[in-house]
mmCIF file of C-alpha atoms in Angstrom:
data_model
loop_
_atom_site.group_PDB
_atom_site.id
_atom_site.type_symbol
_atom_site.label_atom_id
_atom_site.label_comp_id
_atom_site.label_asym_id
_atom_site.label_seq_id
_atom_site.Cartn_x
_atom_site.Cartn_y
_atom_site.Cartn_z
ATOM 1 C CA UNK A 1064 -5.522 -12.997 4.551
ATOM 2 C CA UNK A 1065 -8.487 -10.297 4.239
ATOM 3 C CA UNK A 1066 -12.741 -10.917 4.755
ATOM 4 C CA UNK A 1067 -12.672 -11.315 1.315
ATOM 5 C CA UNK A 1068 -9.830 -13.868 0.390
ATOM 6 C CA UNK A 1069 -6.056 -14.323 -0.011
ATOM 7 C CA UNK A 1070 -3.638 -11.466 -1.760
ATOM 8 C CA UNK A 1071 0.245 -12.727 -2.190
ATOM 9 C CA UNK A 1072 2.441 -9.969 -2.742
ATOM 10 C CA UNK A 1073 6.461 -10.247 -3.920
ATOM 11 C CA UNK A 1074 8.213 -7.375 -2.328
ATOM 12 C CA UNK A 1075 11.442 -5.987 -4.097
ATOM 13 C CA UNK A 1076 14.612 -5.920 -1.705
ATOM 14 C CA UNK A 1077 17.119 -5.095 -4.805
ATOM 15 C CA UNK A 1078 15.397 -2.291 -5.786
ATOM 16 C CA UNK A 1079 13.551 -0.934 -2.906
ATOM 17 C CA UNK A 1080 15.554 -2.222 -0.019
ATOM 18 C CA UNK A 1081 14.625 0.597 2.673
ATOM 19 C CA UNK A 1082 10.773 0.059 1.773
ATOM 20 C CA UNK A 1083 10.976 -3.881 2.123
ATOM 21 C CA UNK A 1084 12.781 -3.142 5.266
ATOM 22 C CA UNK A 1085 10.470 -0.927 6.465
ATOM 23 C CA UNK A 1086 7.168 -2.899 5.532
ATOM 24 C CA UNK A 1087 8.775 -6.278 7.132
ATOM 25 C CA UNK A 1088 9.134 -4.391 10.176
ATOM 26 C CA UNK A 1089 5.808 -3.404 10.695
ATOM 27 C CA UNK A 1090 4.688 -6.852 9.338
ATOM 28 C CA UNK A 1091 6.626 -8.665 11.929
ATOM 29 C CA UNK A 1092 5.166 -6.383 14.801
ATOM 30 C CA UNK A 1093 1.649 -7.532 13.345
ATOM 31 C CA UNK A 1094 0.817 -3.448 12.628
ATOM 32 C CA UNK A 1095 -0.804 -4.623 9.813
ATOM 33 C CA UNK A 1096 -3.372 -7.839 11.471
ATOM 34 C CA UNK A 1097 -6.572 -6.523 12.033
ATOM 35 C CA UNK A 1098 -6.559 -3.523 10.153
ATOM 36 C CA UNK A 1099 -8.548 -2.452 7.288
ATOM 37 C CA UNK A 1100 -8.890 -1.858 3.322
ATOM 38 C CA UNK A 1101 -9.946 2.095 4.235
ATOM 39 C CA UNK A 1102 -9.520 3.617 0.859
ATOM 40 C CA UNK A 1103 -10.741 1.987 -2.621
ATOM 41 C CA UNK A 1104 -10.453 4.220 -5.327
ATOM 42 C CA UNK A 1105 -12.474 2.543 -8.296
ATOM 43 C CA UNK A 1106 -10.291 2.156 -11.166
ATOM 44 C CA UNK A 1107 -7.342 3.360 -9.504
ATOM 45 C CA UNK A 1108 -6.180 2.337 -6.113
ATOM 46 C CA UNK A 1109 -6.808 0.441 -3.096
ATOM 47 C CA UNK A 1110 -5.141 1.522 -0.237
ATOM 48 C CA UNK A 1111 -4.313 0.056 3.561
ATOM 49 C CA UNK A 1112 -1.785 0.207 6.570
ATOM 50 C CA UNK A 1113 -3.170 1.701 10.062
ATOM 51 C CA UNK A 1114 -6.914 2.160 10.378
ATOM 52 C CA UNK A 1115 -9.191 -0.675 11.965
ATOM 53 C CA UNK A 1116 -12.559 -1.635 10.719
ATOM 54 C CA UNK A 1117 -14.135 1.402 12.424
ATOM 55 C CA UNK A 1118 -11.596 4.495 11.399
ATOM 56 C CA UNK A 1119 -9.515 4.132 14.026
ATOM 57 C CA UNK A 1120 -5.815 4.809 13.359
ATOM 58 C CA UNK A 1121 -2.970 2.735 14.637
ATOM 59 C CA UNK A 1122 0.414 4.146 16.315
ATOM 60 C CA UNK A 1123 3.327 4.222 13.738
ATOM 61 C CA UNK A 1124 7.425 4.882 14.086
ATOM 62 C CA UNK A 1125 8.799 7.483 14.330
ATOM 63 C CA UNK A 1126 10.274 8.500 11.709
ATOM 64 C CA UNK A 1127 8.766 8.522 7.557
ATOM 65 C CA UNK A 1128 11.170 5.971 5.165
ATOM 66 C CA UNK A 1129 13.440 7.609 2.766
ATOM 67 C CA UNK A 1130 11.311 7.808 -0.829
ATOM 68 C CA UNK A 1131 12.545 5.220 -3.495
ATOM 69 C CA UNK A 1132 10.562 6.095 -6.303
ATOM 70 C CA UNK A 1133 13.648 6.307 -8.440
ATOM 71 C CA UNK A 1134 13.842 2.785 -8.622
ATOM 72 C CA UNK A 1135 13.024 1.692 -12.567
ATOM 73 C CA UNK A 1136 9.620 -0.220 -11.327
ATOM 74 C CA UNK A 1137 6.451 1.779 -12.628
ATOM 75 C CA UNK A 1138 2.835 1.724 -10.967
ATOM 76 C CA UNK A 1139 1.664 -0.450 -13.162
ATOM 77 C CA UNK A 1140 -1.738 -2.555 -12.477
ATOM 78 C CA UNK A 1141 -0.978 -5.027 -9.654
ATOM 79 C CA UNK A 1142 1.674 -3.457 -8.117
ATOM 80 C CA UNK A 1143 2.231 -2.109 -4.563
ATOM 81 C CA UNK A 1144 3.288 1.467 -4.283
ATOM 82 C CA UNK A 1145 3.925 3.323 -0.797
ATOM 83 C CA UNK A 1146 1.621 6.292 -0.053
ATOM 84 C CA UNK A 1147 2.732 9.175 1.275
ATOM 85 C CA UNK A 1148 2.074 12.865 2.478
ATOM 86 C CA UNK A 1149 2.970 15.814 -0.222
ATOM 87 C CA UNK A 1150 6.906 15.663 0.929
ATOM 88 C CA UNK A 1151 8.588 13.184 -0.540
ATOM 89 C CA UNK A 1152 10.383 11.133 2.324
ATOM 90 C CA UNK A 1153 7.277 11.161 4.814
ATOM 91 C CA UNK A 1154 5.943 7.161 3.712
ATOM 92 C CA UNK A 1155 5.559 5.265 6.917
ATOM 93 C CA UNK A 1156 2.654 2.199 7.145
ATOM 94 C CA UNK A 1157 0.269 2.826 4.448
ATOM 95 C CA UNK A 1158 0.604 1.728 1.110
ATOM 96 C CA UNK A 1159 -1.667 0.930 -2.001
ATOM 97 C CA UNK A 1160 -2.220 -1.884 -4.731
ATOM 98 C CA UNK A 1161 -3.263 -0.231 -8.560
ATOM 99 C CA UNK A 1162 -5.746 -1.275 -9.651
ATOM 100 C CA UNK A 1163 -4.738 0.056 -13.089
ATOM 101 C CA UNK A 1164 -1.695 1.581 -14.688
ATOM 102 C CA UNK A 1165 -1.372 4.504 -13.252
ATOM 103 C CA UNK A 1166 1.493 6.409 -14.845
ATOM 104 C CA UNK A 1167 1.026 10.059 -13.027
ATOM 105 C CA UNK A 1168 2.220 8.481 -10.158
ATOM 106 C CA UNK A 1169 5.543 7.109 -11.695
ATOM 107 C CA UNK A 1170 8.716 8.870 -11.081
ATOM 108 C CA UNK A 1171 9.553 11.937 -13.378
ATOM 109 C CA UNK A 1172 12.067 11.572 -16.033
ATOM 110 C CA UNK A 1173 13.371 15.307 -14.789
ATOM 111 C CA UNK A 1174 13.789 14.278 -11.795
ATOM 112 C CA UNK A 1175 17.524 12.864 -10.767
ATOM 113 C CA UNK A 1176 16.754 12.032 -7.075
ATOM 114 C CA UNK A 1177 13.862 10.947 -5.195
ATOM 115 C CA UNK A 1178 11.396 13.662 -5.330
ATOM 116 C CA UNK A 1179 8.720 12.532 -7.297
ATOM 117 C CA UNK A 1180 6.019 9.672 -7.824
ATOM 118 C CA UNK A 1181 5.715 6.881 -5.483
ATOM 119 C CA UNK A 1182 7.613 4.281 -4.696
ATOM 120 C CA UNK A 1183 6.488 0.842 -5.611
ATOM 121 C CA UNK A 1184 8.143 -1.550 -3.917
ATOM 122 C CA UNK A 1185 6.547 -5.218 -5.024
ATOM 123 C CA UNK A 1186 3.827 -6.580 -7.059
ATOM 124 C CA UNK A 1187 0.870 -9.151 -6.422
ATOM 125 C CA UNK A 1188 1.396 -12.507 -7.082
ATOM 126 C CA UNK A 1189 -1.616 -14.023 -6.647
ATOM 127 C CA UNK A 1190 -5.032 -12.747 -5.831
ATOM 128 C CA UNK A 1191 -5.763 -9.829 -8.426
ATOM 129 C CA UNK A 1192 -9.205 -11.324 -8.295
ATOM 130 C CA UNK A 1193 -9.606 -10.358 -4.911
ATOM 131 C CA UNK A 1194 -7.839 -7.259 -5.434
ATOM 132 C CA UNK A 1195 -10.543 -5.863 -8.162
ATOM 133 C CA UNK A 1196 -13.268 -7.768 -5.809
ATOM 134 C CA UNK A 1197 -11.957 -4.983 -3.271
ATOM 135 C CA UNK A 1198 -12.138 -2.425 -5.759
ATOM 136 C CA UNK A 1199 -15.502 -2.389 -6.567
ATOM 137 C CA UNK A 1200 -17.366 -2.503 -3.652
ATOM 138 C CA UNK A 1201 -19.533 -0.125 -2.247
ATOM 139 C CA UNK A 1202 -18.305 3.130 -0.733
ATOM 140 C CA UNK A 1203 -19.355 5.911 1.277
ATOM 141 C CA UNK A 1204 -17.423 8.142 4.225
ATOM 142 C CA UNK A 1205 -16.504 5.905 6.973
ATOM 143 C CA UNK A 1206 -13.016 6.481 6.817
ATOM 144 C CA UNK A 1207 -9.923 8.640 6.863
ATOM 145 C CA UNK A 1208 -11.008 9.009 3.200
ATOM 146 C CA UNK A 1209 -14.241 10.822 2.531
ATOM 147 C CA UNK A 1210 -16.191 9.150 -0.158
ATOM 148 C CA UNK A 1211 -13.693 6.121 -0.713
ATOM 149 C CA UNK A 1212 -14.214 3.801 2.658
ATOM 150 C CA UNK A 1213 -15.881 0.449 1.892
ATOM 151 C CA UNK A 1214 -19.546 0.976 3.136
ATOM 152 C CA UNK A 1215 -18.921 -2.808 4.835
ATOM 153 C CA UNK A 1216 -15.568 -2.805 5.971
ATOM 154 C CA UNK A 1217 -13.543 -5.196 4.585
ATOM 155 C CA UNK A 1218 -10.419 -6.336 7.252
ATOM 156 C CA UNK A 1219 -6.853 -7.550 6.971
ATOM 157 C CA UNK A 1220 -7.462 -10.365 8.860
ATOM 158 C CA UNK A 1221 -3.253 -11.249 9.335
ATOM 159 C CA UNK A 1222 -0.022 -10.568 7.395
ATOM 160 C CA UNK A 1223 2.203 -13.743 7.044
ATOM 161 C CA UNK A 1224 5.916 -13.397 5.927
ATOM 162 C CA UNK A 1225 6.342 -16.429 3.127
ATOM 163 C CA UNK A 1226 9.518 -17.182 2.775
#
């Protein structure tokens, strides 16, 4: 539930099991409630996980989740990718919707492990109207992200586990 409406997402256990696993936990510790949208990049991603409304970041485990990017699901619009630093297992909280297909960060063909691309782990279900709502307001640099922070912050109210 977010300031600007209601985003379903299906997460992937058979083909990204460690990711689910990971995202559930912090969803069942509420990590996520009350934290904000703090990255839209127009036409290509929107991107959450542990800063508040004002910038301020949110404790996380210890310890990144192993990278499942080799997985056969491709960042395609609508789906839910984890970000992550330049090393491939170093994905903790934060993670993105597309807002378009986004092929460059797909896993490479040449690559027989888990080195490349980004690991999507789930797809929205319903609201991809909110979703490109998000990704077209305003920005400016209020944010961990320099020219892509919503100029009014737009919040994750709370996370609720469907079952």
């Amino acid at each position: 539930s977010t300031s600007m409406g209601d985003i379903t997402l299906q997460l992937d256990s058979v083909r990204a099991p460690r990711t689910v696993a990971n995202v559930l936990r912090y969803v069942k510790e509420k990590h996520y409630d009350n934290t904000a949208f703090y990255r839209v990049a127009k036409g290509f991603v929107i991107q959450m996980g542990s800063f508040d409304a004002k910038g301020k970041g949110r404790g996380i485990h210890p310890g990144p989740v192993p990278l499942e990017s080799n997985n056969g699901l491709m960042n395609l619009r609508g789906t839910v990718a984890m970000a992550r630093a330049e090393a491939p297992d170093s994905a903790t909280a934060e993670f993105f919707i597309n807002l378009a297909d986004n092929d460059p960060l797909d896993h490479k063909a040449d690559d027989p492990g888990n080195n490349t691309g980004y690991a999507v782990f789930g797809q929205v279900t319903s609201g991809m109207d909110v979703v490109d709502a998000i990704g077209n307001v305003p920005v400016g640099d209020n944010g961990p992200m320099p020219g892509q922070a919503p100029v009014t912050p737009i919040v994750i109210k709370k996370v609720t586990l469907l079952k």
